[in-house]
Amino acid sequence: PNGSEETLVAAGNGAVVDPVLSFDGQWVYFAKFHDQRSATLNYQRRDASRAGSDIFKIHLTTRQIVQLTFQEWTPNTAAADWSTNHLSASASSKYYLGYGIFNLGPCPLPGGRLMFTSSRNGFLPNKDYTFPNLQLFVMDDDGKNVELVGHLNLGSALHPTILKDGRVMFS
């Protein structure tokens, strides 16, 4: 109210993006890129960060920060011989991403759920401008019960936004 500025989340070597207020005005959901230093970027994978990004929320009164996603890697194992580790091959001839999982764009939904975008399924984009390939997911606002809702395996989803009538639009 007095026009002063306060840093709620220090980004350190990372970056905080996509802040959105909860319906009750008590929490701010956001995504945080963990480490954007050049030493953590994989130049063979379009300079994607090996540390990726995750979804968090901060309680505005207490300043308590809660991490909701944790670099979960859930590739379609029927589509390729994926490594157990998304950063490197767990055995010879295994496929891997070589960069972190990107969990982005948190969007509160009615009923205590949260929509977000994620690269956790490891789809590779068919066009350069859709890297990494992000799909739509929903989860409880405590990070549990994650469910894929927007398969979008040829393009990418960004910035889910709730509409007045409860539908969600995204780019």
PDB file of C-alpha atoms in Angstrom:
ATOM      1  CA  PRO A   1       0.000   0.000   0.000  1.00  0.00           C
ATOM      2  CA  ASN A   2       2.851   2.441   0.675  1.00  0.00           C
ATOM      3  CA  GLY A   3       4.603   1.711  -2.627  1.00  0.00           C
ATOM      4  CA  SER A   4       7.562  -0.088  -1.095  1.00  0.00           C
ATOM      5  CA  GLU A   5       9.115  -3.065  -2.818  1.00  0.00           C
ATOM      6  CA  GLU A   6       9.984  -6.425  -1.252  1.00  0.00           C
ATOM      7  CA  THR A   7      11.671  -9.496  -2.758  1.00  0.00           C
ATOM      8  CA  LEU A   8       9.514 -12.496  -1.871  1.00  0.00           C
ATOM      9  CA  VAL A   9      11.721 -15.153  -3.474  1.00  0.00           C
ATOM     10  CA  ALA A  10      15.429 -14.688  -4.099  1.00  0.00           C
ATOM     11  CA  ALA A  11      16.273 -16.301  -7.422  1.00  0.00           C
ATOM     12  CA  GLY A  12      19.995 -16.730  -6.744  1.00  0.00           C
ATOM     13  CA  ASN A  13      21.533 -18.306  -9.860  1.00  0.00           C
ATOM     14  CA  GLY A  14      18.081 -19.063 -11.246  1.00  0.00           C
ATOM     15  CA  ALA A  15      15.013 -17.098 -12.254  1.00  0.00           C
ATOM     16  CA  VAL A  16      11.474 -16.790 -10.909  1.00  0.00           C
ATOM     17  CA  VAL A  17       8.719 -16.658 -13.552  1.00  0.00           C
ATOM     18  CA  ASP A  18       4.957 -17.044 -14.027  1.00  0.00           C
ATOM     19  CA  PRO A  19       3.651 -15.686 -10.686  1.00  0.00           C
ATOM     20  CA  VAL A  20      -0.093 -16.065 -10.125  1.00  0.00           C
ATOM     21  CA  LEU A  21      -2.250 -15.342  -7.072  1.00  0.00           C
ATOM     22  CA  SER A  22      -4.457 -18.026  -5.489  1.00  0.00           C
ATOM     23  CA  PHE A  23      -8.230 -17.444  -5.478  1.00  0.00           C
ATOM     24  CA  ASP A  24      -8.200 -16.674  -1.744  1.00  0.00           C
ATOM     25  CA  GLY A  25      -5.297 -14.216  -2.094  1.00  0.00           C
ATOM     26  CA  GLN A  26      -3.202 -16.115   0.473  1.00  0.00           C
ATOM     27  CA  TRP A  27      -0.633 -17.766  -1.832  1.00  0.00           C
ATOM     28  CA  VAL A  28       1.386 -16.906  -4.915  1.00  0.00           C
ATOM     29  CA  TYR A  29       2.215 -19.830  -7.203  1.00  0.00           C
ATOM     30  CA  PHE A  30       5.322 -19.483  -9.362  1.00  0.00           C
ATOM     31  CA  ALA A  31       7.892 -21.408 -11.372  1.00  0.00           C
ATOM     32  CA  LYS A  32      11.580 -21.226 -10.592  1.00  0.00           C
ATOM     33  CA  PHE A  33      14.447 -22.049 -12.919  1.00  0.00           C
ATOM     34  CA  HIS A  34      16.952 -23.557 -10.503  1.00  0.00           C
ATOM     35  CA  ASP A  35      20.234 -22.586 -12.131  1.00  0.00           C
ATOM     36  CA  GLN A  36      20.762 -20.522 -15.259  1.00  0.00           C
ATOM     37  CA  ARG A  37      24.537 -20.096 -15.047  1.00  0.00           C
ATOM     38  CA  SER A  38      26.263 -20.870 -18.342  1.00  0.00           C
ATOM     39  CA  ALA A  39      28.125 -23.790 -16.722  1.00  0.00           C
ATOM     40  CA  THR A  40      24.761 -25.558 -16.158  1.00  0.00           C
ATOM     41  CA  LEU A  41      23.470 -25.100 -19.704  1.00  0.00           C
ATOM     42  CA  ASN A  42      23.753 -27.898 -22.243  1.00  0.00           C
ATOM     43  CA  TYR A  43      24.950 -26.284 -25.468  1.00  0.00           C
ATOM     44  CA  GLN A  44      24.124 -29.513 -27.359  1.00  0.00           C
ATOM     45  CA  ARG A  45      20.477 -29.153 -26.280  1.00  0.00           C
ATOM     46  CA  ARG A  46      19.782 -25.550 -27.311  1.00  0.00           C
ATOM     47  CA  ASP A  47      21.372 -24.207 -24.109  1.00  0.00           C
ATOM     48  CA  ALA A  48      18.688 -25.816 -21.956  1.00  0.00           C
ATOM     49  CA  SER A  49      19.431 -25.834 -18.247  1.00  0.00           C
ATOM     50  CA  ARG A  50      20.394 -29.176 -16.741  1.00  0.00           C
ATOM     51  CA  ALA A  51      18.701 -28.044 -13.512  1.00  0.00           C
ATOM     52  CA  GLY A  52      15.274 -27.403 -15.100  1.00  0.00           C
ATOM     53  CA  SER A  53      12.440 -25.593 -13.327  1.00  0.00           C
ATOM     54  CA  ASP A  54       9.793 -26.487 -10.771  1.00  0.00           C
ATOM     55  CA  ILE A  55       6.516 -25.146  -9.388  1.00  0.00           C
ATOM     56  CA  PHE A  56       6.389 -23.561  -5.917  1.00  0.00           C
ATOM     57  CA  LYS A  57       3.974 -21.550  -3.820  1.00  0.00           C
ATOM     58  CA  ILE A  58       4.629 -18.922  -1.144  1.00  0.00           C
ATOM     59  CA  HIS A  59       2.220 -18.026   1.641  1.00  0.00           C
ATOM     60  CA  LEU A  60       2.013 -14.236   1.662  1.00  0.00           C
ATOM     61  CA  THR A  61       1.501 -13.832   5.416  1.00  0.00           C
ATOM     62  CA  THR A  62       4.103 -16.300   6.748  1.00  0.00           C
ATOM     63  CA  ARG A  63       6.463 -16.286   3.709  1.00  0.00           C
ATOM     64  CA  GLN A  64       6.504 -20.121   3.881  1.00  0.00           C
ATOM     65  CA  ILE A  65       7.646 -21.566   0.537  1.00  0.00           C
ATOM     66  CA  VAL A  66       6.373 -24.997  -0.557  1.00  0.00           C
ATOM     67  CA  GLN A  67       7.858 -26.878  -3.515  1.00  0.00           C
ATOM     68  CA  LEU A  68       5.170 -28.714  -5.513  1.00  0.00           C
ATOM     69  CA  THR A  69       7.127 -30.453  -8.299  1.00  0.00           C
ATOM     70  CA  PHE A  70      10.512 -32.176  -8.065  1.00  0.00           C
ATOM     71  CA  GLN A  71      11.940 -32.844 -11.545  1.00  0.00           C
ATOM     72  CA  GLU A  72       9.702 -35.891 -12.073  1.00  0.00           C
ATOM     73  CA  TRP A  73      10.660 -37.820 -15.234  1.00  0.00           C
ATOM     74  CA  THR A  74       7.785 -39.856 -16.723  1.00  0.00           C
ATOM     75  CA  PRO A  75       8.638 -40.723 -20.352  1.00  0.00           C
ATOM     76  CA  ASN A  76       6.601 -43.080 -22.499  1.00  0.00           C
ATOM     77  CA  THR A  77       8.760 -46.193 -22.200  1.00  0.00           C
ATOM     78  CA  ALA A  78       6.923 -47.880 -25.075  1.00  0.00           C
ATOM     79  CA  ALA A  79       8.049 -45.139 -27.474  1.00  0.00           C
ATOM     80  CA  ALA A  80      11.805 -45.338 -26.907  1.00  0.00           C
ATOM     81  CA  ASP A  81      14.463 -47.083 -24.843  1.00  0.00           C
ATOM     82  CA  TRP A  82      14.730 -44.260 -22.306  1.00  0.00           C
ATOM     83  CA  SER A  83      17.409 -43.922 -19.685  1.00  0.00           C
ATOM     84  CA  THR A  84      16.307 -43.970 -16.046  1.00  0.00           C
ATOM     85  CA  ASN A  85      17.994 -40.561 -15.737  1.00  0.00           C
ATOM     86  CA  HIS A  86      16.843 -37.668 -17.935  1.00  0.00           C
ATOM     87  CA  LEU A  87      20.276 -36.005 -17.729  1.00  0.00           C
ATOM     88  CA  SER A  88      22.465 -38.872 -18.945  1.00  0.00           C
ATOM     89  CA  ALA A  89      22.388 -42.377 -20.367  1.00  0.00           C
ATOM     90  CA  SER A  90      22.012 -45.049 -17.682  1.00  0.00           C
ATOM     91  CA  ALA A  91      23.384 -47.603 -20.148  1.00  0.00           C
ATOM     92  CA  SER A  92      24.754 -47.651 -23.664  1.00  0.00           C
ATOM     93  CA  SER A  93      22.188 -46.837 -26.408  1.00  0.00           C
ATOM     94  CA  LYS A  94      19.637 -45.384 -23.964  1.00  0.00           C
ATOM     95  CA  TYR A  95      17.865 -42.159 -24.943  1.00  0.00           C
ATOM     96  CA  TYR A  96      17.914 -39.206 -22.559  1.00  0.00           C
ATOM     97  CA  LEU A  97      17.031 -35.504 -22.655  1.00  0.00           C
ATOM     98  CA  GLY A  98      20.317 -34.002 -21.472  1.00  0.00           C
ATOM     99  CA  TYR A  99      18.490 -31.140 -19.730  1.00  0.00           C
ATOM    100  CA  GLY A 100      16.241 -30.673 -16.737  1.00  0.00           C
ATOM    101  CA  ILE A 101      12.500 -31.116 -16.596  1.00  0.00           C
ATOM    102  CA  PHE A 102      10.619 -27.858 -17.127  1.00  0.00           C
ATOM    103  CA  ASN A 103       7.533 -27.408 -14.937  1.00  0.00           C
ATOM    104  CA  LEU A 104       6.057 -23.988 -15.736  1.00  0.00           C
ATOM    105  CA  GLY A 105       2.923 -21.820 -15.887  1.00  0.00           C
ATOM    106  CA  PRO A 106       1.008 -22.660 -12.700  1.00  0.00           C
ATOM    107  CA  CYS A 107      -2.695 -21.812 -12.929  1.00  0.00           C
ATOM    108  CA  PRO A 108      -5.056 -22.225  -9.930  1.00  0.00           C
ATOM    109  CA  LEU A 109      -8.301 -24.036 -10.720  1.00  0.00           C
ATOM    110  CA  PRO A 110     -11.565 -24.208  -8.794  1.00  0.00           C
ATOM    111  CA  GLY A 111     -11.692 -27.026  -6.256  1.00  0.00           C
ATOM    112  CA  GLY A 112      -8.114 -26.800  -5.019  1.00  0.00           C
ATOM    113  CA  ARG A 113      -6.375 -28.011  -8.164  1.00  0.00           C
ATOM    114  CA  LEU A 114      -3.555 -26.455 -10.162  1.00  0.00           C
ATOM    115  CA  MET A 115      -2.907 -26.678 -13.906  1.00  0.00           C
ATOM    116  CA  PHE A 116       0.644 -26.343 -15.230  1.00  0.00           C
ATOM    117  CA  THR A 117       2.805 -27.220 -18.202  1.00  0.00           C
ATOM    118  CA  SER A 118       5.641 -29.735 -18.091  1.00  0.00           C
ATOM    119  CA  SER A 119       8.222 -31.488 -20.231  1.00  0.00           C
ATOM    120  CA  ARG A 120       8.240 -34.509 -17.848  1.00  0.00           C
ATOM    121  CA  ASN A 121       7.051 -36.942 -20.560  1.00  0.00           C
ATOM    122  CA  GLY A 122      10.087 -36.244 -22.723  1.00  0.00           C
ATOM    123  CA  PHE A 123       8.355 -35.572 -26.022  1.00  0.00           C
ATOM    124  CA  LEU A 124      10.695 -34.032 -28.558  1.00  0.00           C
ATOM    125  CA  PRO A 125       9.235 -31.158 -30.584  1.00  0.00           C
ATOM    126  CA  ASN A 126       8.648 -31.505 -34.290  1.00  0.00           C
ATOM    127  CA  LYS A 127       9.477 -27.818 -34.850  1.00  0.00           C
ATOM    128  CA  ASP A 128      12.398 -25.819 -33.482  1.00  0.00           C
ATOM    129  CA  TYR A 129      10.196 -23.129 -31.954  1.00  0.00           C
ATOM    130  CA  THR A 130       8.340 -25.528 -29.613  1.00  0.00           C
ATOM    131  CA  PHE A 131      11.403 -26.611 -27.589  1.00  0.00           C
ATOM    132  CA  PRO A 132      11.014 -28.125 -25.072  1.00  0.00           C
ATOM    133  CA  ASN A 133       7.726 -29.840 -25.740  1.00  0.00           C
ATOM    134  CA  LEU A 134       5.376 -28.883 -22.881  1.00  0.00           C
ATOM    135  CA  GLN A 135       2.118 -30.679 -22.122  1.00  0.00           C
ATOM    136  CA  LEU A 136      -0.771 -29.685 -19.823  1.00  0.00           C
ATOM    137  CA  PHE A 137      -1.096 -31.334 -16.416  1.00  0.00           C
ATOM    138  CA  VAL A 138      -3.271 -30.849 -13.337  1.00  0.00           C
ATOM    139  CA  MET A 139      -2.393 -31.649  -9.735  1.00  0.00           C
ATOM    140  CA  ASP A 140      -3.689 -30.975  -6.252  1.00  0.00           C
ATOM    141  CA  ASP A 141      -2.411 -27.698  -4.814  1.00  0.00           C
ATOM    142  CA  ASP A 142      -0.073 -29.708  -2.551  1.00  0.00           C
ATOM    143  CA  GLY A 143       1.678 -31.266  -5.591  1.00  0.00           C
ATOM    144  CA  LYS A 144      -0.007 -34.679  -5.363  1.00  0.00           C
ATOM    145  CA  ASN A 145      -2.197 -36.557  -7.862  1.00  0.00           C
ATOM    146  CA  VAL A 146      -0.551 -35.274 -11.058  1.00  0.00           C
ATOM    147  CA  GLU A 147      -2.568 -36.075 -14.172  1.00  0.00           C
ATOM    148  CA  LEU A 148      -1.867 -35.430 -17.866  1.00  0.00           C
ATOM    149  CA  VAL A 149      -4.823 -33.580 -19.407  1.00  0.00           C
ATOM    150  CA  GLY A 150      -3.402 -32.036 -22.593  1.00  0.00           C
ATOM    151  CA  HIS A 151      -1.451 -34.574 -24.599  1.00  0.00           C
ATOM    152  CA  LEU A 152      -0.250 -32.132 -27.292  1.00  0.00           C
ATOM    153  CA  ASN A 153       2.641 -34.300 -28.394  1.00  0.00           C
ATOM    154  CA  LEU A 154       3.367 -32.419 -31.634  1.00  0.00           C
ATOM    155  CA  GLY A 155       3.415 -28.867 -30.313  1.00  0.00           C
ATOM    156  CA  SER A 156       3.603 -27.191 -26.959  1.00  0.00           C
ATOM    157  CA  ALA A 157       1.262 -25.629 -24.419  1.00  0.00           C
ATOM    158  CA  LEU A 158       2.113 -22.434 -22.574  1.00  0.00           C
ATOM    159  CA  HIS A 159       0.500 -20.086 -20.066  1.00  0.00           C
ATOM    160  CA  PRO A 160      -2.733 -21.810 -18.971  1.00  0.00           C
ATOM    161  CA  THR A 161      -5.173 -19.169 -17.741  1.00  0.00           C
ATOM    162  CA  ILE A 162      -8.520 -19.700 -16.015  1.00  0.00           C
ATOM    163  CA  LEU A 163     -11.552 -17.998 -17.550  1.00  0.00           C
ATOM    164  CA  LYS A 164     -14.535 -16.594 -15.649  1.00  0.00           C
ATOM    165  CA  ASP A 165     -16.684 -19.613 -16.540  1.00  0.00           C
ATOM    166  CA  GLY A 166     -14.072 -22.170 -15.309  1.00  0.00           C
ATOM    167  CA  ARG A 167     -12.665 -23.144 -18.676  1.00  0.00           C
ATOM    168  CA  VAL A 168      -8.922 -22.836 -19.260  1.00  0.00           C
ATOM    169  CA  MET A 169      -7.304 -21.187 -22.251  1.00  0.00           C
ATOM    170  CA  PHE A 170      -3.651 -21.607 -23.187  1.00  0.00           C
ATOM    171  CA  SER A 171      -1.302 -20.696 -25.990  1.00  0.00           C
TER     172      SER A 171
END
